[in-house]
Coordinates of C-alpha atoms and ligand atoms in Angstrom, one line a residue:
M7 CA 0.0 0.0 0.0
S8 CA 2.9 2.4 0.8
N9 CA 3.6 3.3 -2.9
R10 CA 0.0 4.1 -3.6
L11 CA -1.2 7.6 -4.2
Y12 CA -4.2 8.2 -2.0
L13 CA -6.4 11.1 -3.4
D14 CA -9.7 10.3 -1.7
A15 CA -9.6 12.1 1.6
N16 CA -13.3 13.0 1.5
A17 CA -14.1 9.3 1.7
T18 CA -11.7 8.9 4.6
T19 CA -8.3 10.1 5.7
P20 CA -5.4 8.0 6.8
P21 CA -5.1 8.2 10.6
F22 CA -2.1 10.3 11.8
P23 CA 0.7 8.2 13.4
E24 CA 0.1 10.2 16.6
V25 CA -3.5 9.0 16.5
R26 CA -2.6 5.4 16.1
E27 CA -0.2 5.6 19.0
A28 CA -2.7 7.2 21.3
V29 CA -5.4 4.7 20.4
L30 CA -3.0 1.8 21.1
Q31 CA -1.9 3.3 24.3
V32 CA -5.5 3.6 25.5
L33 CA -6.3 0.1 24.4
G34 CA -3.2 -1.2 26.2
E35 CA -3.0 0.8 29.3
E36 CA -5.9 3.1 29.9
W37 CA -8.8 0.7 29.2
G38 CA -10.8 1.7 32.3
N39 CA -14.5 2.5 32.1
P40 CA -14.9 6.3 32.3
S41 CA -17.9 5.9 34.6
S42 CA -16.0 3.8 37.2
L43 CA -15.1 5.5 40.4
H44 CA -11.7 3.8 41.0
T45 CA -8.3 4.9 39.7
E46 CA -8.7 3.1 36.4
G47 CA -12.0 4.7 35.8
R48 CA -10.9 8.2 36.8
K49 CA -7.9 8.0 34.5
A50 CA -10.2 7.0 31.7
R51 CA -12.6 9.8 32.5
A52 CA -9.7 12.3 32.5
R53 CA -8.7 11.1 29.0
L54 CA -12.3 11.4 27.8
E55 CA -12.7 14.9 29.1
A56 CA -9.3 16.0 27.8
A57 CA -10.4 14.8 24.3
R58 CA -13.6 16.7 24.6
E59 CA -11.7 19.9 25.4
E60 CA -9.4 19.4 22.3
V61 CA -12.4 18.9 20.0
A62 CA -14.3 21.8 21.5
A63 CA -11.2 24.1 21.1
L64 CA -11.0 23.2 17.4
L65 CA -14.6 24.0 16.9
G66 CA -14.7 27.1 19.0
V67 CA -17.4 25.8 21.4
A68 CA -17.6 24.9 25.1
A69 CA -16.8 21.3 25.8
S70 CA -20.1 20.9 27.7
Q71 CA -21.9 21.5 24.4
L72 CA -20.4 18.4 22.7
I73 CA -21.5 14.8 22.9
F74 CA -19.4 12.0 21.3
T75 CA -21.2 9.7 18.9
S76 CA -20.3 6.8 16.7
G77 CA -19.6 9.1 13.8
G78 CA -21.2 11.7 11.5
T79 CA -24.3 9.6 10.7
E80 CA -25.2 9.1 14.3
A81 CA -24.7 12.8 15.2
I82 CA -26.9 13.7 12.2
N83 CA -29.6 11.2 13.2
T84 CA -29.4 12.4 16.8
F85 CA -29.9 16.0 16.0
L86 CA -32.6 15.7 13.4
K87 CA -34.7 13.0 15.0
G88 CA -34.0 14.4 18.5
W89 CA -35.2 17.9 17.5
V90 CA -38.3 16.6 15.8
L91 CA -39.3 14.4 18.7
S92 CA -38.8 17.3 21.2
Q93 CA -41.5 19.4 19.4
T94 CA -45.0 19.6 20.9
S95 CA -46.7 19.9 17.5
L96 CA -46.0 17.7 14.6
P97 CA -45.4 17.6 11.7
V98 CA -42.5 20.0 11.6
R99 CA -41.2 21.6 8.4
I100 CA -37.7 20.9 7.3
F101 CA -35.9 22.6 4.5
R102 CA -32.9 20.8 3.0
T103 CA -30.6 21.3 0.0
R104 CA -30.7 19.0 -3.0
G105 CA -27.1 17.9 -2.3
E106 CA -27.5 16.4 1.2
H107 CA -25.5 13.3 2.1
P108 CA -27.5 10.1 2.5
A109 CA -27.0 10.4 6.3
V110 CA -29.3 13.4 6.2
E111 CA -31.4 12.5 3.2
N112 CA -32.4 9.1 4.5
T113 CA -33.0 10.4 8.1
L114 CA -35.4 13.0 6.6
E115 CA -37.1 10.5 4.4
F116 CA -37.7 8.3 7.5
L117 CA -39.2 11.3 9.4
A118 CA -41.4 12.2 6.5
S119 CA -42.6 8.5 6.1
R120 CA -43.9 8.6 9.7
G121 CA -45.7 11.9 9.0
W122 CA -43.5 13.7 11.5
A123 CA -41.9 16.1 9.0
E124 CA -42.7 17.8 5.8
I125 CA -39.6 18.2 3.7
S126 CA -38.9 20.9 1.1
F127 CA -35.9 21.9 -1.0
L128 CA -34.0 25.1 -0.4
P129 CA -33.1 27.2 -3.5
T130 CA -29.5 26.2 -4.5
D131 CA -27.3 26.7 -7.5
R132 CA -25.9 23.7 -9.5
Y133 CA -23.0 23.3 -7.1
G134 CA -25.4 22.9 -4.1
R135 CA -24.8 26.4 -2.6
V136 CA -27.9 27.9 -1.0
M137 CA -28.9 31.1 -2.9
V138 CA -29.0 33.5 0.1
E139 CA -30.3 36.4 -2.1
E140 CA -33.6 34.4 -2.6
L141 CA -33.7 32.7 0.7
R142 CA -35.6 35.1 2.9
E143 CA -38.3 35.6 0.3
F144 CA -38.5 31.9 -0.4
L145 CA -38.9 30.9 3.3
I146 CA -41.5 33.6 3.9
R147 CA -43.5 32.3 0.9
T148 CA -43.2 28.6 1.6
S149 CA -43.1 28.2 5.3
I150 CA -46.2 28.1 7.5
P151 CA -46.5 30.5 10.5
Y152 CA -46.0 28.9 13.9
Q153 CA -44.9 25.5 12.4
P154 CA -41.6 24.5 14.0
T155 CA -39.1 24.8 11.1
L156 CA -35.5 23.7 10.6
L157 CA -33.0 24.1 7.9
S158 CA -30.6 21.2 7.3
V159 CA -27.6 22.2 5.3
I160 CA -24.5 20.4 4.1
A161 CA -21.9 22.9 5.2
A162 CA -19.1 21.7 2.9
H163 CA -20.1 19.4 0.0
N164 CA -18.4 16.1 -0.1
E165 CA -18.6 15.9 -3.9
T166 CA -18.5 19.4 -5.3
G167 CA -16.5 21.0 -2.4
T168 CA -19.0 23.9 -2.2
L169 CA -18.9 25.8 1.1
Q170 CA -22.2 27.3 2.3
P171 CA -22.6 31.0 3.4
V172 CA -23.4 29.7 6.9
R173 CA -23.5 33.0 8.7
E174 CA -26.0 34.5 6.2
I175 CA -28.2 31.4 6.2
A176 CA -28.3 31.5 10.0
E177 CA -29.2 35.2 10.2
I178 CA -32.1 34.7 7.8
A179 CA -33.2 31.5 9.6
H180 CA -33.1 33.1 13.0
S181 CA -34.9 36.2 11.9
L182 CA -37.8 33.9 10.9
G183 CA -37.6 31.9 14.1
M184 CA -36.1 28.8 12.4
V185 CA -33.4 26.5 13.5
L186 CA -30.2 25.8 11.4
F187 CA -28.5 22.4 11.5
L188 CA -25.1 21.9 9.8
D189 CA -23.7 18.6 8.4
A190 CA -20.2 19.9 9.0
V191 CA -18.5 16.5 8.4
Q192 CA -16.5 17.6 5.4
W193 CA -15.6 21.1 6.7
V194 CA -13.5 20.2 9.7
G195 CA -9.8 19.7 9.0
K196 CA -10.0 21.5 5.7
V197 CA -11.1 25.1 6.5
P198 CA -11.2 26.8 10.0
L199 CA -14.6 26.6 11.6
H200 CA -15.8 28.5 14.7
L201 CA -19.2 27.0 15.4
S202 CA -20.2 29.5 18.2
H203 CA -19.7 32.4 15.7
S204 CA -21.3 30.5 12.8
G205 CA -24.9 31.2 13.9
A206 CA -25.8 27.5 13.5
D207 CA -27.8 25.7 16.2
G208 CA -26.3 22.3 15.9
A209 CA -23.6 20.5 13.9
A210 CA -22.3 17.0 13.2
I211 CA -18.6 16.1 12.7
S212 CA -16.7 12.9 12.1
A213 CA -13.1 12.0 13.2
H214 CA -12.2 9.9 10.2
K215 CA -12.5 12.9 7.8
F216 CA -9.6 14.7 9.6
G217 CA -7.0 12.1 10.5
G218 CA -8.9 10.4 13.4
P219 CA -10.2 6.9 13.7
K220 CA -13.4 5.6 12.0
G221 CA -16.5 5.1 14.1
V222 CA -16.3 8.2 16.2
G223 CA -17.7 11.7 15.8
A224 CA -19.4 14.4 17.7
L225 CA -22.6 16.4 17.9
W226 CA -22.6 20.1 18.9
V227 CA -25.8 21.6 20.1
R228 CA -26.1 25.3 20.9
P229 CA -27.4 26.0 24.5
G230 CA -31.1 26.5 24.5
V231 CA -31.8 24.3 21.5
I232 CA -33.8 21.3 22.7
T233 CA -33.1 17.9 21.2
Q234 CA -33.9 14.5 22.8
G235 CA -31.3 11.8 23.0
L236 CA -31.8 8.7 20.8
L237 CA -29.8 6.1 22.7
H238 CA -31.5 5.4 26.0
G239 CA -29.3 3.6 28.6
G240 CA -26.8 4.8 31.2
P241 CA -26.3 8.4 32.0
Q242 CA -23.2 8.8 29.8
E243 CA -22.7 12.0 27.7
R244 CA -24.9 14.1 30.0
R245 CA -27.8 11.6 29.7
R246 CA -28.0 12.4 26.0
R247 CA -26.3 9.2 24.7
G248 CA -26.4 6.1 26.8
G249 CA -23.7 3.4 26.4
T250 CA -20.0 3.1 27.5
E251 CA -18.0 5.5 25.5
N252 CA -15.6 4.4 22.7
L253 CA -12.6 5.7 24.7
P254 CA -9.8 4.7 22.2
G255 CA -11.7 6.3 19.3
I256 CA -12.5 9.5 21.3
V257 CA -8.9 9.9 22.5
G258 CA -7.8 9.4 18.9
M259 CA -10.3 12.1 17.8
G260 CA -8.9 14.5 20.4
V261 CA -5.4 14.0 19.1
A262 CA -6.5 14.5 15.5
A263 CA -8.3 17.7 16.6
R264 CA -5.1 19.1 18.2
I265 CA -3.1 18.3 15.1
V266 CA -5.6 20.0 12.8
A267 CA -5.6 23.2 15.0
R268 CA -1.8 23.3 14.8
E269 CA -1.1 22.2 11.2
L270 CA -4.0 23.4 9.1
P271 CA -2.3 26.6 7.9
Q272 CA 0.6 24.4 6.6
W273 CA -1.7 22.0 4.8
S274 CA -3.6 24.9 3.1
E275 CA -0.3 25.9 1.5
E276 CA 0.4 22.4 0.4
W277 CA -3.1 22.0 -1.1
K278 CA -2.7 25.4 -2.9
A279 CA 0.5 24.3 -4.5
A280 CA -1.0 21.0 -5.6
A281 CA -4.1 22.8 -7.0
S282 CA -1.9 25.0 -9.0
L283 CA -0.2 22.0 -10.6
L284 CA -3.6 20.6 -11.6
E285 CA -4.6 23.9 -13.1
Q286 CA -1.4 24.3 -15.1
E287 CA -1.9 20.8 -16.4
E288 CA -5.4 21.6 -17.5
A289 CA -4.3 24.7 -19.3
Q290 CA -2.0 22.6 -21.4
S291 CA -4.3 19.7 -22.0
E292 CA -6.2 19.7 -25.2
G293 CA -9.6 18.5 -24.1
G294 CA -8.2 15.5 -22.2
F295 CA -7.8 16.3 -18.5
T296 CA -10.5 18.8 -17.6
L297 CA -11.3 20.3 -14.2
L298 CA -14.8 21.4 -13.3
R299 CA -14.5 25.0 -12.0
V300 CA -16.6 25.1 -8.9
P301 CA -17.0 28.8 -7.9
P302 CA -15.5 29.8 -4.5
P303 CA -15.8 29.6 -1.6
R304 CA -15.0 25.9 -1.7
L305 CA -12.9 23.3 -0.1
P306 CA -9.2 23.9 -1.0
Q307 CA -8.4 20.2 -1.5
T308 CA -11.5 18.9 -3.5
F309 CA -11.6 18.8 -7.3
L310 CA -13.9 17.3 -9.9
F311 CA -12.2 16.3 -13.1
R312 CA -12.8 14.2 -16.2
I313 CA -10.5 12.8 -18.9
G314 CA -12.1 13.4 -22.3
D315 CA -15.2 11.2 -22.7
W316 CA -14.0 8.4 -20.5
P317 CA -16.7 7.0 -18.2
A318 CA -15.8 7.7 -14.5
D319 CA -15.9 4.0 -13.5
V320 CA -13.4 3.0 -16.1
I321 CA -11.0 5.8 -15.1
L322 CA -11.4 4.9 -11.5
A323 CA -10.5 1.2 -12.2
R324 CA -7.6 2.2 -14.5
L325 CA -6.2 4.6 -12.0
D326 CA -6.6 2.1 -9.2
L327 CA -4.5 -0.4 -11.3
E328 CA -1.9 2.3 -11.6
G329 CA -1.8 2.7 -7.8
V330 CA -4.0 5.9 -7.6
A331 CA -7.1 6.1 -5.4
V332 CA -9.8 8.5 -6.6
S333 CA -13.6 8.3 -6.4
F334 CA -16.9 9.4 -7.7
G335 CA -20.3 9.7 -5.9
S336 CA -20.2 9.4 -2.1
A337 CA -18.2 6.8 -0.2
C338 CA -21.4 5.0 1.0
S339 CA -22.0 3.7 -2.5
S340 CA -18.5 2.4 -2.9
G341 CA -18.3 -1.1 -4.3
V342 CA -21.2 -0.2 -6.6
A343 CA -20.4 1.5 -9.9
R344 CA -23.1 4.2 -10.0
T345 CA -23.5 7.6 -11.5
S346 CA -23.4 10.2 -8.8
Q347 CA -27.1 10.7 -7.8
V348 CA -26.2 13.9 -6.0
L349 CA -24.7 15.5 -9.1
L350 CA -27.8 14.5 -11.1
R351 CA -30.1 16.0 -8.4
L352 CA -28.1 19.2 -8.4
G353 CA -28.8 19.5 -12.1
F354 CA -25.7 18.1 -13.8
S355 CA -26.3 16.4 -17.1
T356 CA -26.2 12.6 -17.2
A357 CA -23.1 12.8 -19.5
D358 CA -21.3 15.0 -17.0
A359 CA -22.4 13.0 -13.9
Q360 CA -21.1 9.8 -15.7
R361 CA -17.7 11.3 -16.4
L362 CA -16.8 13.4 -13.4
L363 CA -14.4 12.0 -10.8
R364 CA -13.2 13.5 -7.5
I365 CA -9.8 14.0 -6.1
S366 CA -9.5 15.1 -2.5
F367 CA -6.0 15.7 -1.1
P368 CA -5.4 14.4 2.4
P369 CA -3.6 16.3 5.2
R370 CA 0.2 16.4 5.3
F371 CA 0.2 16.2 1.5
N372 CA 3.3 16.5 -0.6
P373 CA 2.2 18.6 -3.7
K374 CA 4.9 17.0 -5.8
V375 CA 3.0 13.7 -5.9
I376 CA 0.5 15.4 -8.2
R377 CA 3.2 15.3 -10.9
E378 CA 3.1 11.5 -10.7
F379 CA -0.7 11.5 -10.9
L380 CA -0.5 13.8 -13.9
Q381 CA 2.0 11.5 -15.7
I382 CA -0.4 8.6 -15.2
V383 CA -3.3 10.8 -16.5
H384 CA -1.1 11.5 -19.6
R385 CA -0.7 7.8 -20.3
L386 CA -4.5 7.3 -20.0
E387 CA -5.2 10.2 -22.3
Q388 CA -3.3 8.4 -25.1
E389 CA -5.5 5.3 -24.8
P390 CA -8.7 4.7 -26.8
V391 CA -11.9 5.3 -24.7
H392 CA -13.3 2.1 -23.3
E393 CA -17.0 1.6 -22.5
G394 CA -17.8 1.6 -18.8
A395 CA -20.2 -0.4 -16.8
L396 CA -22.3 2.5 -15.6
C397 CA -25.9 1.8 -14.8
Ligands
LIG9 N1 -22.0 13.8 5.9 C1 -21.1 13.9 5.0 C2 -21.1 15.2 4.1 C3 -20.2 12.9 4.7 O1 -19.3 13.1 3.7 C4 -20.2 11.7 5.5 C5 -19.3 10.6 5.2 O2 -19.0 10.3 4.1 C6 -21.2 11.6 6.5 C7 -22.0 12.7 6.7 C8 -21.2 10.4 7.4 O3 -20.2 10.4 8.3 P1 -19.7 9.0 9.0 O4 -19.0 8.2 7.9 O5 -18.9 9.4 10.1 O6 -21.0 8.3 9.5

């Protein structure tokens, strides 16, 4: 694996060596139950709370406002279902973008199927960005007075890299008495985020997207926003999530958060240098390697590209054989060669959606490896187009 070129950080990031070390140390030495009162338990509790402080510091929130979860999906489910179930009058109204991740989309579909929520789409452009100029008018026209209303917005898009104008959306939502929830899973570790200042009322994050372990994430809820917990059991996580905590994972997440806080400015420079190599290449390529220009603001390490008319699944397989990992669609549909449903829903043509692939640079990235990637792309450009297996 070591010689491979991993360009799929939005699916997952390789855990930092410091994270691996901390996880192993907790598994080997500090395996106590954080709820126990003896020395082992107290040591474990101290590690748990130290990790919460690290994550909270990265997000600009108080540690008491965070609960640890099993990842982004659980944090999203907890906020959305918990908020709906804490309302006295149902159904609620939920506005979402067309580009939501399946973790949000399928949670909302479930709530709608029970008759607990009415779901509508926010006005967005073809890259999934909420059109704030139209938002106030749109919400006034389409919402129902006194109906509890929530906006669920993917803060940083996993496929297009679009960043939302979070502050503007929050201002409009609050002026109309609405709540704003952010799926911030792809934002953290790529662009600085200060949740307390963002105006949002809740946000989900996931450790494996920023160098932490898989299967651990966190939910932030602004004080005063009422959401019920989903996992009933012991009093862990301030009675909002029962169950003994995943201490190795949480400690690993804390270490990753500390590394992000320290190193993000350096990574941003590395990503900028790598991006400029891609752009130079495109300028010289004659219709072969093409980047999709997603307007800023966007993630600095996420790019959509195509190679001539090659189907995306064929390129993915060819690059994989050459030792390069890229992707298309969201990671949840991996193993299944499918056109990106999200791009289609955003309004991309079928031809584009079938040809676009994504590269997403990981942290601690050496921009020079992009030259190797481009050499491989050159070789592919010379080959005749093969038919893909797209459905
Ligand atoms: N939201 C977005 C935007 C994502 O990209 C992902 C993961 O791909 C998730 C939510 C789900 O996070 P997790 O894998 O931690 O459940």
